[in-house]
């Protein structure tokens, strides 16, 4: 048996467990940067290792790594493609408020109920995207400017609340909202989703940090790994374009459906 690391802020995990979590964080950062859904990799890895002995420590520490990695991906997108900050920032602000509320209510809803709703939604999102190969290939605005800001803000608040509840697939839902409802191309949607996802992660942390549930040492190490994957993933998305992002989006949605379906089946 590998001895636990006697380092403050690491939750008494072993060196082997730390290396495993670092690899998971790097992969999660890359997936998240392209289209969202990195929580499918990083959060289950943390829950498996169970640093600190409580699931809430895993959830809170996951947000530290995620917010840093998502911010790095956002910076890469901002340097290499165009982000419309006048629409992205109001959406991010609304999502921030939603995430704070969601984190505060994280224990109020039975996980089985939430997982069932999300599973049905993901199946619908995946089928709709798969049956419309032209979706997100080019910009097709569906609202006037003012209405678009309003739609994005309402959608951001709802998805932010869901992210605060620790639901998987937040990035995928953000991308689908921006592509399927607002009319963005996949690449622009993914770039905008990073801005919003930074805000949702910060909103959740606003609740978790005062509660003392963040393992700072572990979170910061995983953040470095997540950033590495995020920068590489964002560069790949920009280089390969919307068709590549669409394929990764569908892959992530299928993986989320399988993961949630398995969880529902085995209880």
Coordinates of C-alpha atoms in Angstrom, one line a residue, residues 61-221:
X61 CA -11.7 21.0 -5.1
X62 CA -12.9 20.1 -8.6
X63 CA -14.2 23.7 -9.0
X64 CA -10.7 25.2 -8.2
X65 CA -9.0 23.1 -11.0
X66 CA -11.9 23.8 -13.4
X67 CA -12.0 27.6 -13.0
X68 CA -8.3 28.0 -13.6
X69 CA -8.3 25.6 -16.6
X70 CA -11.4 27.2 -18.1
X71 CA -10.0 30.7 -17.7
X72 CA -6.8 29.5 -19.5
X73 CA -8.9 28.1 -22.4
X74 CA -11.0 31.4 -22.5
X75 CA -7.7 33.4 -22.8
X76 CA -6.5 31.2 -25.6
X77 CA -9.9 31.6 -27.5
X78 CA -9.8 35.3 -26.9
X79 CA -6.4 35.6 -28.5
X80 CA -7.1 33.4 -31.5
X81 CA -10.7 34.0 -32.3
X82 CA -13.4 36.6 -31.7
X83 CA -15.5 36.7 -28.5
X84 CA -18.5 39.1 -28.5
X85 CA -18.0 40.4 -24.9
X86 CA -21.1 42.6 -25.0
X87 CA -23.3 39.4 -25.2
X88 CA -20.9 37.0 -23.3
X89 CA -20.5 39.1 -20.2
X90 CA -24.2 39.6 -19.4
X91 CA -24.7 35.9 -19.9
X92 CA -21.7 35.2 -17.6
X93 CA -23.0 37.5 -14.9
X94 CA -26.5 35.8 -14.9
X95 CA -24.8 32.4 -14.8
X96 CA -22.7 33.5 -11.8
X97 CA -25.8 34.3 -9.9
X98 CA -27.4 31.1 -10.9
X99 CA -24.4 29.0 -9.8
X100 CA -24.3 30.6 -6.3
X101 CA -27.9 29.7 -5.9
X102 CA -27.4 26.2 -7.2
X103 CA -24.4 25.5 -4.9
X104 CA -26.5 26.7 -1.9
X105 CA -29.2 24.2 -2.8
X106 CA -26.8 21.3 -3.7
X107 CA -28.2 19.1 -1.0
X108 CA -31.9 19.9 -1.4
X109 CA -32.7 17.8 -4.5
X110 CA -32.4 14.0 -4.7
X111 CA -29.5 13.2 -7.1
X112 CA -31.6 10.5 -8.8
X113 CA -34.3 13.0 -9.8
X114 CA -31.7 15.5 -11.2
X115 CA -29.8 12.7 -13.1
X116 CA -33.0 11.5 -14.7
X117 CA -34.0 14.9 -16.0
X118 CA -30.4 15.6 -17.3
X119 CA -30.3 12.2 -19.0
X120 CA -33.5 12.8 -20.9
X121 CA -32.3 16.3 -21.9
X122 CA -28.9 15.0 -23.1
X123 CA -30.5 12.3 -25.3
X124 CA -32.7 15.0 -26.8
X125 CA -29.7 17.3 -27.4
X126 CA -27.6 14.6 -28.9
X127 CA -30.3 13.4 -31.3
X128 CA -31.2 16.9 -32.4
X129 CA -27.6 17.7 -33.2
X130 CA -26.9 14.4 -34.9
X131 CA -30.0 14.7 -37.2
X132 CA -29.0 18.3 -38.2
X133 CA -25.4 18.1 -39.6
X134 CA -25.7 21.7 -40.8
X135 CA -26.4 22.9 -37.2
X136 CA -23.6 25.2 -36.0
X137 CA -21.6 25.0 -39.2
X138 CA -22.1 28.7 -39.8
X139 CA -23.6 31.7 -38.0
X140 CA -27.4 31.9 -38.3
X141 CA -28.6 34.6 -35.8
X142 CA -32.2 34.0 -34.7
X143 CA -32.8 37.1 -32.5
X144 CA -32.3 40.9 -32.7
X145 CA -29.4 42.1 -30.6
X146 CA -31.3 43.1 -27.5
X147 CA -33.4 39.9 -27.5
X148 CA -30.3 37.8 -28.0
X149 CA -28.7 39.3 -24.9
X150 CA -31.9 38.5 -22.9
X151 CA -32.1 34.9 -24.2
X152 CA -28.5 34.3 -23.4
X153 CA -28.8 35.8 -19.9
X154 CA -31.8 33.7 -19.0
X155 CA -30.3 30.5 -20.4
X156 CA -27.0 31.3 -18.6
X157 CA -28.8 31.7 -15.2
X158 CA -30.6 28.4 -15.6
X159 CA -27.5 26.5 -16.7
X160 CA -25.5 28.2 -14.0
X161 CA -27.9 27.1 -11.3
X162 CA -27.6 23.5 -12.7
X163 CA -23.8 23.8 -12.6
X164 CA -23.9 24.9 -8.9
X165 CA -25.9 21.8 -8.2
X166 CA -22.8 19.9 -9.6
X167 CA -24.5 18.5 -12.6
X168 CA -22.4 17.0 -15.4
X169 CA -22.3 18.4 -18.9
X170 CA -22.6 22.1 -18.1
X171 CA -20.3 23.1 -20.9
X172 CA -22.2 20.9 -23.4
X173 CA -25.5 22.5 -22.4
X174 CA -24.0 26.0 -22.8
X175 CA -22.7 25.1 -26.3
X176 CA -26.1 23.6 -27.3
X177 CA -28.0 26.7 -26.1
X178 CA -25.7 29.0 -28.1
X179 CA -25.8 26.8 -31.2
X180 CA -29.3 25.4 -31.2
X181 CA -31.2 28.4 -29.8
X182 CA -29.1 31.5 -30.4
X183 CA -27.6 30.5 -33.8
X184 CA -23.9 30.6 -33.1
X185 CA -21.4 28.4 -35.0
X186 CA -19.9 25.7 -32.9
X187 CA -16.5 27.4 -32.6
X188 CA -17.9 30.7 -31.4
X189 CA -20.3 28.9 -29.1
X190 CA -17.5 27.0 -27.5
X191 CA -15.4 30.2 -27.0
X192 CA -18.4 32.1 -25.4
X193 CA -19.2 29.1 -23.2
X194 CA -15.8 29.3 -21.7
X195 CA -16.5 32.9 -20.5
X196 CA -19.8 31.7 -18.9
X197 CA -18.2 28.6 -17.4
X198 CA -15.6 30.6 -15.7
X199 CA -18.4 32.6 -14.0
X200 CA -20.4 29.5 -13.0
X201 CA -17.3 27.9 -11.4
X202 CA -16.5 31.2 -9.5
X203 CA -20.1 31.3 -8.4
X204 CA -20.0 27.8 -6.9
X205 CA -16.6 28.6 -5.2
X206 CA -18.2 31.7 -3.6
X207 CA -20.3 29.2 -1.6
X208 CA -17.7 26.4 -1.1
X209 CA -14.7 28.4 0.0
X210 CA -16.4 29.9 3.2
X211 CA -17.7 26.5 3.9
X212 CA -14.0 25.3 4.2
X213 CA -14.5 22.4 1.7
X214 CA -11.6 23.3 -0.7
X215 CA -8.4 21.3 -0.5
X216 CA -6.1 24.1 -1.7
X217 CA -2.9 22.1 -2.2
X218 CA -4.6 19.4 -4.3
X219 CA -6.7 21.9 -6.2
X220 CA -3.8 24.1 -7.2
X221 CA -1.8 21.1 -8.5

